[in-house]
Amino acid sequence: MALTSLTGEELATQPANWRRAATLAAEASLALPQRGERVAVIGCGTSWFMAQAYAALREAGGHGETDALAASEFPPGRGYDRILAISRSGTTTEVLDVLGRAKAPTAAVTGDPDTPIAGAADQLLVLDFADERSVVQTRFATTALALLRAHLELEDALPAGVASVPRAADDAERALAEPLPEGLLAAEQVTFLGRGWTYGLAQEAGLKMREAATAWTEAYPAMEYRHGPISVAAPGRAVWSLGELPPGLAADVARTGALLVADSGAGGLDPLADLVRVQRLAVALAGARGLNPDEPRSLTRSVILA
Ligand code: F1P
């Protein structure tokens, strides 16, 4: 891979960042959701999708009911035992608003402690080593998820079949080293699919391609795909599953003539490492389209509303 962009350079550091995050899980544990608590995880954009992935992992692992909410859609009347925010910048207005009004204990995972989130959250978990210069988030987001996933493992609450973070990091090394699946740079459209915790990853995969390369992408829970979205699949377009496909879906996609990428999950790459391949594709596609992934159209590091 040509490392000619900040985004490309930063995404390549993910394995080391995930391993480092995993070593912090024990000391972070008091600020993180405790077993049995009813938790809301909030964020915007990429951070919301990481919240979705974590929420599904935590609940599937039996650690407790967990809602993932776009900060702007936080339902003020709901009772939670804890609110966990994810925000790389620490300045996102909607996240700060929820933390400011919260009635439950709050914690925030951030890349920058010298920001308003330090005053807004009761507890701060700082992953400054994973902060980024690129507007387009890659390593901060996945490192935040790696920390939360490692904490679930410490709590014996990783769902069956979900590997430890160091093993995911090994897979991410592979995802960085191996050639990307063929035919995707030429695809006119890509739909990403996931189930459970990997649905958040699918959402993030689609967003990454839009942000870095202005690509036409969509993302759905895999079992929703037959309920309409499959109409978009056609020769020259692609479907990429983060994690295993449900039975029968590969054949359904094959009938549309779309290219299918479905080699992560059981027996294949860790789904989080598969997201690293999508990030690489997004950077490569930007290059192929003459775009600079470090200058994503209409985006800034953080949305700060007046
Ligand atoms: C979240 C975010 C990014 C998005 C854009 C604006 O920021 O929505 O995901 O790509 O750059 O900000 P943060 O709260 O994690 O800093």
Tab-separated table of C-alpha atoms and ligand atoms in Angstrom, residues 44-47 86-92 95 135-137 140 207-208 211 299-303, ligand 1:
chain	number	residue	atom	x	y	z
A	44	CYS	CA	-21.669	10.893	16.517
A	45	GLY	CA	-20.570	9.609	13.120
A	46	THR	CA	-17.834	7.011	13.392
A	47	SER	CA	-18.007	7.144	17.185
A	86	ILE	CA	-17.036	8.044	22.614
A	87	SER	CA	-15.530	11.167	21.060
A	88	ARG	CA	-12.095	11.419	19.494
A	89	SER	CA	-12.101	15.214	19.475
A	90	GLY	CA	-13.792	15.787	22.835
A	91	THR	CA	-15.514	18.793	21.294
A	92	THR	CA	-18.583	17.385	19.494
A	95	VAL	CA	-22.064	14.615	22.855
A	135	VAL	CA	-10.058	14.188	9.733
A	136	VAL	CA	-11.230	10.743	8.640
A	137	GLN	CA	-11.158	8.508	11.705
A	140	PHE	CA	-8.919	6.120	17.192
A	207	LEU	CA	-19.155	5.725	6.160
A	208	LYS	CA	-15.395	5.366	5.609
A	211	GLU	CA	-15.931	10.139	3.758
A	299	LEU	CA	-15.901	17.425	6.702
A	300	THR	CA	-14.015	18.780	9.680
A	301	ARG	CA	-12.378	17.008	12.614
A	302	SER	CA	-15.366	17.726	14.769
A	303	VAL	CA	-18.801	19.250	14.391
B	1	F1P	C1	-17.260	12.400	15.316
B	1	F1P	C2	-17.401	12.874	13.879
B	1	F1P	C3	-16.607	12.041	12.906
B	1	F1P	C4	-16.842	12.494	11.500
B	1	F1P	C5	-16.640	13.979	11.295
B	1	F1P	C6	-17.241	14.783	12.410
B	1	F1P	O1	-16.316	13.075	16.026
B	1	F1P	O2	-18.780	12.774	13.603
B	1	F1P	O3	-16.927	10.680	12.998
B	1	F1P	O4	-15.990	11.816	10.636
B	1	F1P	O5	-15.296	14.279	11.130
B	1	F1P	O6	-16.999	14.199	13.714
B	1	F1P	P1	-15.855	12.749	17.508
B	1	F1P	O7	-16.966	13.129	18.447
B	1	F1P	O8	-15.503	11.308	17.610
B	1	F1P	O9	-14.654	13.649	17.669
